[in-house]
Each structure stands twice: as C-alpha cells, then as structure tokens.
Coordinates of N, CA, C and O in Angstrom, one line a residue:
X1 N 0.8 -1.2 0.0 CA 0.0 0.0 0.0 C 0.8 1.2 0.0 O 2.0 1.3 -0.5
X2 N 0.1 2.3 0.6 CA 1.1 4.2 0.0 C 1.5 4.0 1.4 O 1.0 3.4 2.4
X3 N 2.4 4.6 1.1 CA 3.2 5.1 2.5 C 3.0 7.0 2.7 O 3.2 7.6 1.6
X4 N 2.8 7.6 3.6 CA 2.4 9.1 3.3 C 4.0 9.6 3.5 O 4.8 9.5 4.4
X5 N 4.0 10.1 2.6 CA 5.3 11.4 2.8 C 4.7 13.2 2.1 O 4.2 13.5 1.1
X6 N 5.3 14.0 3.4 CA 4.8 14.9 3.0 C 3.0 15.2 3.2 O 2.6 16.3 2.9
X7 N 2.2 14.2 3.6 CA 1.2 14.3 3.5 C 0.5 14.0 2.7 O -0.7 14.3 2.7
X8 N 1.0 13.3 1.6 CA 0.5 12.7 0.3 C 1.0 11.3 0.8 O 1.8 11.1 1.7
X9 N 0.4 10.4 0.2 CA 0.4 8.8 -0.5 C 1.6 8.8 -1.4 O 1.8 9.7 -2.3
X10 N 2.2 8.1 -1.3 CA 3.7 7.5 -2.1 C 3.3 6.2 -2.1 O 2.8 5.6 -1.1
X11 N 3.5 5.4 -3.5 CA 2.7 4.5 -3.6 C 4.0 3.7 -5.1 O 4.1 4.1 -6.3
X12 N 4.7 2.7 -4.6 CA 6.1 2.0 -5.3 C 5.3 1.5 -6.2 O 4.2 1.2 -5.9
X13 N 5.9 1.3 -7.5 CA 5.6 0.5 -8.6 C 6.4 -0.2 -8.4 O 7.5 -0.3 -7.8
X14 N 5.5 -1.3 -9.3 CA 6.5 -2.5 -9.5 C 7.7 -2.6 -10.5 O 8.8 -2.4 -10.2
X15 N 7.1 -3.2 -11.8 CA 8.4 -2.8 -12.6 C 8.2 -1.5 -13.5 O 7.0 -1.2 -13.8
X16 N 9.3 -0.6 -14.0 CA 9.2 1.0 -13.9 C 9.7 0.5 -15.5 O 10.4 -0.6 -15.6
X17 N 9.4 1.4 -16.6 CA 10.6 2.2 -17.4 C 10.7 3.4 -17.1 O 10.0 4.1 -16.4
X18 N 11.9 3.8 -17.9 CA 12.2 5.3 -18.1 C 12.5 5.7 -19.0 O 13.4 5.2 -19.7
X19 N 11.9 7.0 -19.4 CA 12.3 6.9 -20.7 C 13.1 9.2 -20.7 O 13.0 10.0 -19.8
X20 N 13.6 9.3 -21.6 CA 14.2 10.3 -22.0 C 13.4 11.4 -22.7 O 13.6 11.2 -23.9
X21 N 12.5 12.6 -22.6 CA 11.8 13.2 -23.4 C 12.6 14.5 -23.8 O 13.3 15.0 -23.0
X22 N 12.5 15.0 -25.0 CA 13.3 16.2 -25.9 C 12.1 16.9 -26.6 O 11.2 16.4 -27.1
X23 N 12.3 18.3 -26.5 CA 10.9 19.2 -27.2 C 11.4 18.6 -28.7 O 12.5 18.0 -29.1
X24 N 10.5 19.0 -29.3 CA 10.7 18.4 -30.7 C 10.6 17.3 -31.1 O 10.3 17.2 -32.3
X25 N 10.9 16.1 -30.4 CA 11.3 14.6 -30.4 C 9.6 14.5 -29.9 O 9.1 15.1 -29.0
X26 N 8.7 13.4 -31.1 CA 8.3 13.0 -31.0 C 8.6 11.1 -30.5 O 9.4 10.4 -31.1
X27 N 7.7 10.6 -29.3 CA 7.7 9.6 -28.9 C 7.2 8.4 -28.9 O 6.3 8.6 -28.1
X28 N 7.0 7.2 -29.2 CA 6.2 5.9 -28.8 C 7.0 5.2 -27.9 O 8.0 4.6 -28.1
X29 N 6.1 5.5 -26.5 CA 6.6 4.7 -25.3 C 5.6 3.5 -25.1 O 4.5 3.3 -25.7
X30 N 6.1 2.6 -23.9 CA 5.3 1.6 -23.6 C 5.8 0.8 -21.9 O 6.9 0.5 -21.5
X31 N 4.8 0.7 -21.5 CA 5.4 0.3 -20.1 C 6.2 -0.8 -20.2 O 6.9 -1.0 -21.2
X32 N 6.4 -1.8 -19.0 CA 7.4 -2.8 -19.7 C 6.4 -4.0 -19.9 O 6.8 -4.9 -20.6
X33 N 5.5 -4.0 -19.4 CA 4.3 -4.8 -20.1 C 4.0 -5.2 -21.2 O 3.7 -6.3 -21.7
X34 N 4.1 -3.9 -21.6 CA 3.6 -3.6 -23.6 C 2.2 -3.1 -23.0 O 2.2 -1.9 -23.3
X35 N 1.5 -3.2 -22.6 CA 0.0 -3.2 -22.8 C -0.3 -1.6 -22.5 O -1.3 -1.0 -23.0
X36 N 0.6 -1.0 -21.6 CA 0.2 0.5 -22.1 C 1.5 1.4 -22.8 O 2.7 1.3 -22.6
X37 N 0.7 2.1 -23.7 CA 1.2 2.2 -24.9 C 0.8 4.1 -25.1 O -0.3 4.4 -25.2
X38 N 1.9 5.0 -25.1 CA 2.0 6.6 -25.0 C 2.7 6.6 -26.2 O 3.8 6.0 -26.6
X39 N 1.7 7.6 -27.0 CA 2.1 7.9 -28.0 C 2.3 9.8 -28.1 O 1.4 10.7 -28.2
X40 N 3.5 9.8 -28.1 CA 3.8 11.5 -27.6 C 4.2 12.5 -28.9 O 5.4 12.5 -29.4
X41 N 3.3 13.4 -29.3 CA 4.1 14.1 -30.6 C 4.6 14.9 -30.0 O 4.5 15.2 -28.8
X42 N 5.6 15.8 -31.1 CA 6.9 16.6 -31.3 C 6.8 17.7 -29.7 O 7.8 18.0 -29.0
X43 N 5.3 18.2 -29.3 CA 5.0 19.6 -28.5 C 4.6 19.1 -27.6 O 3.8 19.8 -27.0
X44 N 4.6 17.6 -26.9 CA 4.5 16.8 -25.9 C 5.5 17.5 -25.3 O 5.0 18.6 -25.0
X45 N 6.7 17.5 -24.9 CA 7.8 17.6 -23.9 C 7.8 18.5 -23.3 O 7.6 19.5 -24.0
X46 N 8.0 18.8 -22.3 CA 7.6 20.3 -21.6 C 9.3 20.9 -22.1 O 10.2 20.1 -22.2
X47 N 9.5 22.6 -22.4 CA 11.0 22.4 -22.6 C 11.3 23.2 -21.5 O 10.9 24.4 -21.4
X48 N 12.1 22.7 -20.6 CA 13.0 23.6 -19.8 C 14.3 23.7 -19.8 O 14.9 24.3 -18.9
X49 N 14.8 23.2 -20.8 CA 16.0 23.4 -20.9 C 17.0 22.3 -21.2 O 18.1 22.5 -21.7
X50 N 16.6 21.2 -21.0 CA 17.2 20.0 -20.7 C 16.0 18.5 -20.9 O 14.8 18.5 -20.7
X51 N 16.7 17.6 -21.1 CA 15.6 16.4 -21.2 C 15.0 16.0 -20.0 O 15.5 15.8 -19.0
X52 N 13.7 15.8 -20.3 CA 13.0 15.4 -19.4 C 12.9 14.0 -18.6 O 13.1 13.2 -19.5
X53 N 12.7 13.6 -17.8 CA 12.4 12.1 -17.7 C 11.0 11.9 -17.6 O 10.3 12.8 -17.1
X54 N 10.7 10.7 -18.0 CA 8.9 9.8 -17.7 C 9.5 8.7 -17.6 O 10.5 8.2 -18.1
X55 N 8.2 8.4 -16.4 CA 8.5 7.0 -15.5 C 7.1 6.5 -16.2 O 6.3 7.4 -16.3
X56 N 6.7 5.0 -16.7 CA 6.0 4.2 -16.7 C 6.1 3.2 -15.8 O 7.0 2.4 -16.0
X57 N 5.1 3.1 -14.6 CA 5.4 2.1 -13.9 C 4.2 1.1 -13.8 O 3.1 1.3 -14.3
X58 N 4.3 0.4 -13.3 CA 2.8 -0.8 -13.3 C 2.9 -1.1 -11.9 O 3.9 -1.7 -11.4
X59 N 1.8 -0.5 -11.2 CA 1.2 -0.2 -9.8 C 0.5 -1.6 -9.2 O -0.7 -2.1 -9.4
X60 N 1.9 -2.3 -8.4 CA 0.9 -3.4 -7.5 C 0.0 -2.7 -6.2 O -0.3 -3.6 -5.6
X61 N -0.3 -1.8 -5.7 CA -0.9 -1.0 -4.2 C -1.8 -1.1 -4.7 O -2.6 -1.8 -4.0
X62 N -2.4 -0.8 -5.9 CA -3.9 -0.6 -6.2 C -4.7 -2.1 -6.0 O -4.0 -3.2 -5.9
X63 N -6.2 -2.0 -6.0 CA -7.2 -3.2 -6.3 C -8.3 -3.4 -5.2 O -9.2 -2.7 -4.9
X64 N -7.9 -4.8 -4.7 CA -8.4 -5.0 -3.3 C -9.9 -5.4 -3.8 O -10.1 -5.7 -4.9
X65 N -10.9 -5.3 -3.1 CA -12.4 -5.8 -3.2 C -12.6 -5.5 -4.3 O -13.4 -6.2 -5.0
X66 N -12.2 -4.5 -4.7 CA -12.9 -4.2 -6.6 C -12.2 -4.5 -7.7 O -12.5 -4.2 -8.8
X67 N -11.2 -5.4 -7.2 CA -10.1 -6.2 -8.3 C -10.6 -6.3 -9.2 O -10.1 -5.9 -10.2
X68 N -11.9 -6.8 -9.3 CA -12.6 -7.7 -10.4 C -12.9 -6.7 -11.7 O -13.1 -7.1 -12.8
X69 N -12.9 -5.4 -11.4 CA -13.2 -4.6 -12.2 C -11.8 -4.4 -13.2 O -12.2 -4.2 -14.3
X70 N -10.8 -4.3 -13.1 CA -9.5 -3.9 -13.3 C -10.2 -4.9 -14.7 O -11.1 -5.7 -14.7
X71 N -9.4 -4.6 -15.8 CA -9.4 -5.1 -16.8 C -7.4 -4.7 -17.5 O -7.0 -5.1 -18.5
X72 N -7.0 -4.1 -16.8 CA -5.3 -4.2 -16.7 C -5.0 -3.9 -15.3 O -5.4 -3.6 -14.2
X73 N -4.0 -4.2 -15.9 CA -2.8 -3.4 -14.4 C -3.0 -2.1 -14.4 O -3.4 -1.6 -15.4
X74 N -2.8 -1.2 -12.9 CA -2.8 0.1 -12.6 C -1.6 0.6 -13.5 O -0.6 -0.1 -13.5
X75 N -1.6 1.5 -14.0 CA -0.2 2.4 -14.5 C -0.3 3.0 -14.2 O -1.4 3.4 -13.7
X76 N 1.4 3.8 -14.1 CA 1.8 5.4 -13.0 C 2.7 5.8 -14.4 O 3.7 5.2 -14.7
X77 N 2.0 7.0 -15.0 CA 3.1 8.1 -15.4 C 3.2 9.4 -14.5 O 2.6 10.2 -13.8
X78 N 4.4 9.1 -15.2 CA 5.1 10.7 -14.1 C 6.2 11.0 -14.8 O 7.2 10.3 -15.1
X79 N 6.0 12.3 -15.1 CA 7.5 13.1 -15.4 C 8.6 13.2 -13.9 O 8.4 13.0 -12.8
X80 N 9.4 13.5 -14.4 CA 10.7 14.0 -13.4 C 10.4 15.3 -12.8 O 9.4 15.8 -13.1
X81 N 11.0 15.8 -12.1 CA 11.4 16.9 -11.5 C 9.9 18.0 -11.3 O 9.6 19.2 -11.6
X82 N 9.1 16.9 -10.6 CA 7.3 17.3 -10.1 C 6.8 18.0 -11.4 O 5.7 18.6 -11.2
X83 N 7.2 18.1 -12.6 CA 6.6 18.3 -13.5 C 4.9 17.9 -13.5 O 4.3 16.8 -13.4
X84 N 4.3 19.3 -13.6 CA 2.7 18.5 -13.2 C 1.9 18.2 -14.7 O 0.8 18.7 -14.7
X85 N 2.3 17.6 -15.6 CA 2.0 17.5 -17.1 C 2.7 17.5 -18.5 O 3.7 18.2 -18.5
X86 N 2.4 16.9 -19.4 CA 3.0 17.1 -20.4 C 2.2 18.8 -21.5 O 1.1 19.1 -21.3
X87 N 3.1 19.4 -22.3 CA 3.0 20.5 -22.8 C 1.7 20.5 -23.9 O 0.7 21.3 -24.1
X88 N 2.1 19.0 -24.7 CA 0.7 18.9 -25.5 C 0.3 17.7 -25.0 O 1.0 17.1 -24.2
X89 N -1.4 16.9 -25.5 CA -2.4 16.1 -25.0 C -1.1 14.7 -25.9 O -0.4 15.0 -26.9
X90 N -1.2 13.8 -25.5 CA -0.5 12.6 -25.7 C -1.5 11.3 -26.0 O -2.3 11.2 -25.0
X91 N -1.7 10.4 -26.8 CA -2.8 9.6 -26.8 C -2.3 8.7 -26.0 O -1.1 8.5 -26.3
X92 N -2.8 7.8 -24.8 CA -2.5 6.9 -24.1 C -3.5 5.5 -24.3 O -4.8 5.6 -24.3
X93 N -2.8 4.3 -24.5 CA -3.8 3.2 -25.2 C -3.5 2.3 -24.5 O -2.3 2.1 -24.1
X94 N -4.6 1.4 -24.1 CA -4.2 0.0 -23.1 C -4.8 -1.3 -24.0 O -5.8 -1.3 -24.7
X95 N -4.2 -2.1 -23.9 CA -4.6 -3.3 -24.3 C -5.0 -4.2 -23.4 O -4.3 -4.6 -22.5
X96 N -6.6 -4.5 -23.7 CA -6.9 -5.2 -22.6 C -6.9 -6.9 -23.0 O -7.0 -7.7 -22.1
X97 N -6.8 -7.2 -24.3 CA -6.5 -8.7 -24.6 C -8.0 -9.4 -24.2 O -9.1 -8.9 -24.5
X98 N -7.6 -10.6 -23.6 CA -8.9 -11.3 -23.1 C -9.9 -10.8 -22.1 O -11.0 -11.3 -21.9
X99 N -9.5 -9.7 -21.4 CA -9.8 -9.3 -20.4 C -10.5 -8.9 -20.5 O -11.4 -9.2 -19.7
X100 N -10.9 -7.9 -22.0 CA -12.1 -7.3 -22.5 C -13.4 -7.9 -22.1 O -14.5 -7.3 -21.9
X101 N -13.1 -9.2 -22.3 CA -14.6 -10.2 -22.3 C -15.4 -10.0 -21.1 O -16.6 -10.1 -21.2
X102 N -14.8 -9.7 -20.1 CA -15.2 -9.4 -18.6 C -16.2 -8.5 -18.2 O -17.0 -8.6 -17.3
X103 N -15.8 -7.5 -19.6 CA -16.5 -6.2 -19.5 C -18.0 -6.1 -20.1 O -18.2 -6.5 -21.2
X104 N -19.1 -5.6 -19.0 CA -20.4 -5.9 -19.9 C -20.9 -4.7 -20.2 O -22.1 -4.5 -20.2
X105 N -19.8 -3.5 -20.7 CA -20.2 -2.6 -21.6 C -19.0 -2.2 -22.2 O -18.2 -3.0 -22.0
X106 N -18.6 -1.2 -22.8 CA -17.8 -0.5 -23.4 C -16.4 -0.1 -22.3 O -16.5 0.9 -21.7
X107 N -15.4 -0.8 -22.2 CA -14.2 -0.4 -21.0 C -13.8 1.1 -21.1 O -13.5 1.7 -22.1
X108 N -13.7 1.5 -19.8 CA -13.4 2.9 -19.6 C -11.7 3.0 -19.2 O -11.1 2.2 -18.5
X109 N -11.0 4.1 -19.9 CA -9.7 4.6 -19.1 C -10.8 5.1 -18.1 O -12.0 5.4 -18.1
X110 N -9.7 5.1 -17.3 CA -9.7 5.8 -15.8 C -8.8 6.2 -15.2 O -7.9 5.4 -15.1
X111 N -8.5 7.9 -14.5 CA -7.4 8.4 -14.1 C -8.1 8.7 -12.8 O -9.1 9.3 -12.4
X112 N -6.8 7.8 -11.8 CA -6.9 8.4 -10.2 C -6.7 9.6 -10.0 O -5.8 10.2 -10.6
X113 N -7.6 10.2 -9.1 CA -7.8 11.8 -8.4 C -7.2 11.4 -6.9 O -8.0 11.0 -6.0
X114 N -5.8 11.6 -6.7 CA -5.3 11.5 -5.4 C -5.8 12.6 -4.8 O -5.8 12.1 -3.7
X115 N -6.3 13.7 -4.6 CA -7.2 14.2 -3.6 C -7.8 13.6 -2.9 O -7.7 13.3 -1.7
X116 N -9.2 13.3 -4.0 CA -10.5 12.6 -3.6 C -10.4 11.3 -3.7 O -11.3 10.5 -4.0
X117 N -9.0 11.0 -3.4 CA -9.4 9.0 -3.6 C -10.6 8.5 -4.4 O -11.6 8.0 -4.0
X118 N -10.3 8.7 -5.8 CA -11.5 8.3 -6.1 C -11.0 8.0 -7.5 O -10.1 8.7 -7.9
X119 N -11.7 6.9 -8.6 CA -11.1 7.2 -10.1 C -12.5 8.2 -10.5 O -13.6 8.4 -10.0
X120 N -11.6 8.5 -11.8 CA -12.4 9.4 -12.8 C -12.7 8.8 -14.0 O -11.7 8.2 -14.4
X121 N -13.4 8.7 -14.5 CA -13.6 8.4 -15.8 C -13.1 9.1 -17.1 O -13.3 10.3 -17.3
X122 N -12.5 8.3 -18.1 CA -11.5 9.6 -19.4 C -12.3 9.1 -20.5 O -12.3 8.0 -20.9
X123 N -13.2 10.2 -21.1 CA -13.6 9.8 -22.6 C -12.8 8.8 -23.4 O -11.7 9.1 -23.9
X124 N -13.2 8.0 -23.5 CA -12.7 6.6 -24.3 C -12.8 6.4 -25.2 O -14.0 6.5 -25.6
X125 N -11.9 6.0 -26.2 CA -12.0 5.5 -27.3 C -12.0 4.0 -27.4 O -11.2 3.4 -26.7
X126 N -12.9 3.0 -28.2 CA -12.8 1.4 -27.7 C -12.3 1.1 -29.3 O -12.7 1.9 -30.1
X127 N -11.4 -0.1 -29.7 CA -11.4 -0.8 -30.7 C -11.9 -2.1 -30.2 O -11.2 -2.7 -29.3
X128 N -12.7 -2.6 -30.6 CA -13.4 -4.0 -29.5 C -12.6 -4.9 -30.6 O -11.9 -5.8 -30.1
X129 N -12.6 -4.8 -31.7 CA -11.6 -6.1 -32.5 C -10.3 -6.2 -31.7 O -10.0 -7.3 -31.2
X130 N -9.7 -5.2 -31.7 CA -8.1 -5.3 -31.0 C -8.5 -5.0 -29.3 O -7.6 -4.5 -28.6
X131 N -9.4 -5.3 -28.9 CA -9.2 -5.0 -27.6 C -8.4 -3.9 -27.2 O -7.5 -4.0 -26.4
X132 N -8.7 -2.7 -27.7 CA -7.4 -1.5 -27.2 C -8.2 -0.4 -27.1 O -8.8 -0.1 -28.1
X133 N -8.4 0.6 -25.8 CA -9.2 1.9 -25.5 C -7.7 2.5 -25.4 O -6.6 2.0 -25.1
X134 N -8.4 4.0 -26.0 CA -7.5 4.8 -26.3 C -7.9 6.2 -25.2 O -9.0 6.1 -24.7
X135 N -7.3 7.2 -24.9 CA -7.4 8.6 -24.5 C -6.5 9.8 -24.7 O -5.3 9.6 -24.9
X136 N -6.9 11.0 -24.6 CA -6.1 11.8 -24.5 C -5.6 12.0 -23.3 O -6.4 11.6 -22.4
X137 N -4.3 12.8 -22.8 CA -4.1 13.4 -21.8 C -2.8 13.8 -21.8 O -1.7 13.5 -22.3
X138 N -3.1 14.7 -20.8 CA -1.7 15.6 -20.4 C -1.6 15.8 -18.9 O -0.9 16.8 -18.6
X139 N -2.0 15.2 -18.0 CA -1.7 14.9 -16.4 C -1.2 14.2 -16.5 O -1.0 13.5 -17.5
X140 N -0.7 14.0 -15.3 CA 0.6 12.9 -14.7 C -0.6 11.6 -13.6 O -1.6 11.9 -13.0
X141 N 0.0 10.5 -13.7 CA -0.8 9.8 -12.3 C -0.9 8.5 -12.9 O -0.3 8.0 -13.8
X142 N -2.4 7.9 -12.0 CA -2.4 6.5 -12.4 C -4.0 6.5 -13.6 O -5.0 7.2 -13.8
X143 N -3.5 5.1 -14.0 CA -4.4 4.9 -15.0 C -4.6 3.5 -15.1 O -3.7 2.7 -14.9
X144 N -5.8 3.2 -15.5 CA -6.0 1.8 -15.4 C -7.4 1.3 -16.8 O -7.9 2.2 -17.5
X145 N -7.6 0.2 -17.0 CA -8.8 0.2 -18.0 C -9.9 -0.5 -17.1 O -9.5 -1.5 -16.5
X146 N -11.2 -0.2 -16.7 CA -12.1 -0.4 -15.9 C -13.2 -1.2 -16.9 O -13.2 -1.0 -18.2
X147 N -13.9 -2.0 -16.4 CA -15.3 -2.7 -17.1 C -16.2 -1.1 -17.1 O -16.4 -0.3 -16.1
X148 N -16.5 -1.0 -17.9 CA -17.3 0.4 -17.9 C -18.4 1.0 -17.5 O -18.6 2.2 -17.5
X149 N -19.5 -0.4 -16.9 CA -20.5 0.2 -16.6 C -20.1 0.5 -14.9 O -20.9 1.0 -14.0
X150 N -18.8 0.2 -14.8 CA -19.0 0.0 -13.2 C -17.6 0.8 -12.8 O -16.9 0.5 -11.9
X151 N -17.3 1.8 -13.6 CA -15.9 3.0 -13.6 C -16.4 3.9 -12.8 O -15.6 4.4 -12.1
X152 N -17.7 4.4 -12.6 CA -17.8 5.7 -11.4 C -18.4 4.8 -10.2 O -18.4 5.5 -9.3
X153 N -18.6 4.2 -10.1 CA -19.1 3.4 -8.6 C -17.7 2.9 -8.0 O -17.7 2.5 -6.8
X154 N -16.8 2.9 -8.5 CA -15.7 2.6 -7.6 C -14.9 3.4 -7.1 O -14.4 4.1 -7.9
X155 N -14.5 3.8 -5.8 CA -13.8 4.1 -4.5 C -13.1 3.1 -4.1 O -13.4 1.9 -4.0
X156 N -11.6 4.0 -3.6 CA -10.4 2.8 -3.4 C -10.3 3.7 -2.0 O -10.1 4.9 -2.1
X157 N -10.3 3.0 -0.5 CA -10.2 3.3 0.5 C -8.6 3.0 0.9 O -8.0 1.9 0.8
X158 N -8.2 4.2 1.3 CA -6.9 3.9 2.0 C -7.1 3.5 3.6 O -7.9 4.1 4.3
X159 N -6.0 2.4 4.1 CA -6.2 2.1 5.5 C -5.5 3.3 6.3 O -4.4 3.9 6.2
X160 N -6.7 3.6 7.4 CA -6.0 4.6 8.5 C -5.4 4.2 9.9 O -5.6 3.1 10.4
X161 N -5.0 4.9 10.4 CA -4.6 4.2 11.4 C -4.8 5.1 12.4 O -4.5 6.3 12.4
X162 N -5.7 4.2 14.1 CA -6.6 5.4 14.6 C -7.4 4.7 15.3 O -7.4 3.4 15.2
X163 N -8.1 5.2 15.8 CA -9.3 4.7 16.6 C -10.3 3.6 15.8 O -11.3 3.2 16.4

C-alpha cells in the first residue's frame, strides 16, 4: 500500500521504465508490459531546458475488493522533477486482450484523483476487435482500464490508522 510522505500517499511501482523526453522529439513509449502504450508528438515535452524524464510504472498497491473490475494493471506516469503534465495532450492506449470479455459494456480509461481517492472516468476510445481503448491526456498519475458500466461506482479506501 502508499506510505504518506509529506502528506500525500507515495505508492512503489512495480516494474518501472524510463524513458528520456526532448521538445521536438516526438515519442512511442510503452510500459514494460507492452500493454500500455504513449504515444507522444513533437510539442508533448515540456521544454525547460534540458531532457525530461517519464516514469511508466505498473502499480501493485492498487485493487483489493474491486479487483474484479480492473481489466489491466494500474499504470503510473510521471514526469521527473514534479513536473505536473505534459506541454501537448498525448494519446494513451491499453490493451486489454482477453480481459475485455469481462467487461459488460464498453471499458473505460480511468485516471486516479489522489485528492479525492477516487477514479475518474476519461472519454474513451474502444477498438473492440483489438481489444485497445485509447485517450487523450496531459496529467501525470495512475491509470487503469475499468469494465465500464462499473468505472464511477468505484472508490479505493486507503487504511487509516486510529481509533
């Protein structure tokens, strides 16, 4: 589970890449999975001067009683140096394979709101032949592919410790 630092949730990935980002340099990244899949053009990179880093990591902390819903693994992107986004929207694609089958509507991305402990739902794109939902974005955080009818009814409770 997250360990709090700072007052936030810090929460280890399992296995990570890293990748190197440059303004101008468009990208096709991929976790080490394969199954999530960032596709970054040329005005993706934020420029400050120097290359960026992005972490793709695949999040074991997440799940618990609502496992069943997960239709992948949790992923964590994150830029380097608290970068809070990428400069342009990036398409982000999961492959859900057999998993799809699970789903008894249309599978949703979903981006965790560490505030509100809560996922969000991301306008989706579905290819139901290839099993692959697509989205845009330019936040940093976790993402996962959800059975769709059942993406806003889920809440992930963190344990407190306390009375």
């Amino acid at each position: 589970g997250g360990v709090d630092v700072d007052a936030r949730p810090l929460y280890l990935p399992g296995r990570v890449a890293f990748y190197s980002l440059q303004p101008g340099v468009g990208r096709y990244l991929a976790s080490p999975d394969g199954h999530l899949r960032l596709s970054l053009p040329t005005d993706a990179a934020p420029d400050i001067g120097s290359p960026v880093r992005l972490l793709l990591g695949e999040q074991n902390s997440f799940g618990g009683g609502a496992g069943q819903l997960f239709l992948s693994p949790v992923y964590e992107v994150r830029l380097g140096g608290a970068l809070p986004g990428l400069a342009a929207p990036a398409t982000l694609a999961i492959h859900a394979g057999a998993a799809s089958s699970r789903a008894s509507s249309q599978p949703l991305i979903v981006r965790f709101d560490e505030a509100g402990q809560q996922w969000q739902p991301l306008a989706t794109g579905w290819d139901g032949e290839n099993g692959v939902a697509s989205t845009a974005v330019t936040g940093m955080g976790f993402y996962a592919l959800l059975a769709g009818a059942e993406a806003g009814k889920m809440r992930l409770y963190l344990p407190q410790i306390g009375n």
